[in-house]
Amino acid sequence: MKNILHQIAEKLVENGKGILAADESTATITKRFDQINLQSTPENRRNYREMLFRTTDAMESYISGVILYDETIRQDCKNGEKLIDLLIATDTLIGIKVDTGAKPLALLKDETVTEGLDGLRGRLTEYAQLGASFAKWRAVISITDKTPTDYAIQANADALARYAALCQENSLVPIIEPEILMDGDTSKHTIEKCYEVTSKTLDIVFDELTKASVDLKGIILKPNMVIAGIHSPNQPSGFEIAEQTLKCLKDHMPDNVPGACFLSGGQNDIDATKHLSIMNKIKDFDINLSFSYGRALQQSALIAWGGKDENMAEAQQAFRHRAYMNSLATKGEWSEHLEK
Ligand code: 13P
C-alpha cells in the first residue's frame, strides 16, 4: 500500500482542486468581520464557516482540503452536527493550523519567528485523533531596507523543519509556508528583490527539511508568488509574475515535492486567479501548482454575506464562483470573460 503521507499530499493537489484556508486566528477573523461590522463571537465565526462548508457542490468539485483553526475543528453546526462532518461528507481533507503566530525576534527590528513548537507533539496527536490529515505552519519573512537577515530566515526554517518532522511522525502532511510578505513599506520591494529573497528562503527551508529527515514526497509547499511589494512603483505584468514564480520554483523547489499551493497574500481575487492560471498554462515542467487561498477565496463571499442569514445563498454563490475560477486556474483554463 502506498505511504499514507504521499497519498494525502497527492490528494491535496489533485487536478482541478485546491485548498481553502479558513484558519484565520481569532484576531485575524475579527479584522475580517470588522469590514462588515460584525461582532466576532464564536457563534458568528461558526455561522460564517458553516455557510462556506455547506456550499456542497463547490466543496465536492473544487476543494481538496480545508485548513481550520483550533476553535473550528471542535465546533458544532447550528443543528448540533459537527462542523468537520460537513467536510467528511464532501470528501474534503481536514487540515489544522498549528503554529501560534509570528512573534517579534528579540533584538531584531521588524523581524519575526513563528512560535508553537512547545507541546506540539501532543497537540498533533490530538488533532490526528480529531480527524486532521494535514497541518499548516506559516513563517513570515518581510522585505524592508534592512531585512530579511540571514538569521531570521534560518530561525524560521529551523522551526518549519522541526514542525514538519513532528507532523510526519504523527502521519500528518505538513504544509510548509514560508511567506515573503508583499505588504512591506519599502519601495525597494521590487519583483527582483522578491525573487532573490524567495529563492534564498526556499533553499534554506529545503536544506533544513532534508537535515531533519522530512520526507519531501509527504509535504506540500505553500509559497508566495514572486511579486513586487504593494508600494513598489514598478508593478510587473501578470505574465512576468507567472514567469518569475515558475523560474523560482523550478530552480529552488525539489522536484519530488508533490506540489505547491500558493497563498494569495493580499493580491486581489482576480489577480490571484489570473497569475495561477498563467503559470499553469505556460509551465514547462511537471509540478502540480494549485491554491491555498484565504482572502482570495473568501473576500467576495464575506462581503456578500454581511453577517445576515438572508444573504446566505448570494454569499455561497460568490464562494462557488471563486472556487470554480481557481479550479480552472489549476488547469490553466481561466479567462477574464468568465468573471462576468
Ligand atoms: P491568504 O491567501 O489570505 O494569504 O491566506 C493564506 C493563508 O493561509 C496564510 O497563512
PDB file of C-alpha atoms and ligand atoms in Angstrom, residues 21-24 32 67 97 99 136-138 177 179 222 262-267 292-297, ligand 1:
ATOM      1  CA  ALA A  21      -7.522  28.388   4.030  1.00  0.00           C
ATOM      2  CA  ALA A  22     -10.208  29.066   6.652  1.00  0.00           C
ATOM      3  CA  ASP A  23      -7.799  29.023   9.576  1.00  0.00           C
ATOM      4  CA  GLU A  24      -7.796  32.698  10.472  1.00  0.00           C
ATOM      5  CA  ARG A  32     -12.172  40.454   8.565  1.00  0.00           C
ATOM      6  CA  ILE A  67      -7.377  24.408   6.905  1.00  0.00           C
ATOM      7  CA  LYS A  97      -3.213  25.491  11.723  1.00  0.00           C
ATOM      8  CA  ASP A  99       1.597  27.458  14.772  1.00  0.00           C
ATOM      9  CA  LYS A 136      -0.133  24.249   8.449  1.00  0.00           C
ATOM     10  CA  TRP A 137       2.683  26.403   9.820  1.00  0.00           C
ATOM     11  CA  ARG A 138       3.249  29.898   8.464  1.00  0.00           C
ATOM     12  CA  GLU A 177       4.516  28.055   4.322  1.00  0.00           C
ATOM     13  CA  GLU A 179       5.601  33.629   3.252  1.00  0.00           C
ATOM     14  CA  LYS A 222       2.711  26.879   0.270  1.00  0.00           C
ATOM     15  CA  PHE A 262       0.068  29.301  -3.353  1.00  0.00           C
ATOM     16  CA  LEU A 263      -1.118  31.742  -0.717  1.00  0.00           C
ATOM     17  CA  SER A 264      -2.847  34.846  -2.048  1.00  0.00           C
ATOM     18  CA  GLY A 265      -1.080  37.206   0.335  1.00  0.00           C
ATOM     19  CA  GLY A 266      -3.181  40.301  -0.292  1.00  0.00           C
ATOM     20  CA  GLN A 267      -3.441  40.064  -4.086  1.00  0.00           C
ATOM     21  CA  SER A 292      -4.371  27.514  -0.757  1.00  0.00           C
ATOM     22  CA  TYR A 293      -6.136  30.842  -0.634  1.00  0.00           C
ATOM     23  CA  GLY A 294      -7.676  32.576   2.312  1.00  0.00           C
ATOM     24  CA  ARG A 295      -8.694  36.074   1.313  1.00  0.00           C
ATOM     25  CA  ALA A 296      -8.756  35.422  -2.452  1.00  0.00           C
ATOM     26  CA  LEU A 297     -11.370  32.679  -1.969  1.00  0.00           C
TER      27      LEU A 297
HETATM   28  P1  13P B   1      -4.153  34.371   2.124  1.00  0.00           P
HETATM   29  O1  13P B   1      -4.482  33.613   0.879  1.00  0.00           O
HETATM   30  O2  13P B   1      -5.221  35.326   2.543  1.00  0.00           O
HETATM   31  O3  13P B   1      -2.783  34.996   2.056  1.00  0.00           O
HETATM   32  O4  13P B   1      -4.121  33.324   3.302  1.00  0.00           O
HETATM   33  C1  13P B   1      -3.494  32.135   3.118  1.00  0.00           C
HETATM   34  C2  13P B   1      -3.007  31.641   4.400  1.00  0.00           C
HETATM   35  O5  13P B   1      -3.403  30.611   4.864  1.00  0.00           O
HETATM   36  C3  13P B   1      -1.983  32.417   5.106  1.00  0.00           C
HETATM   37  O6  13P B   1      -1.396  31.619   6.091  1.00  0.00           O
END
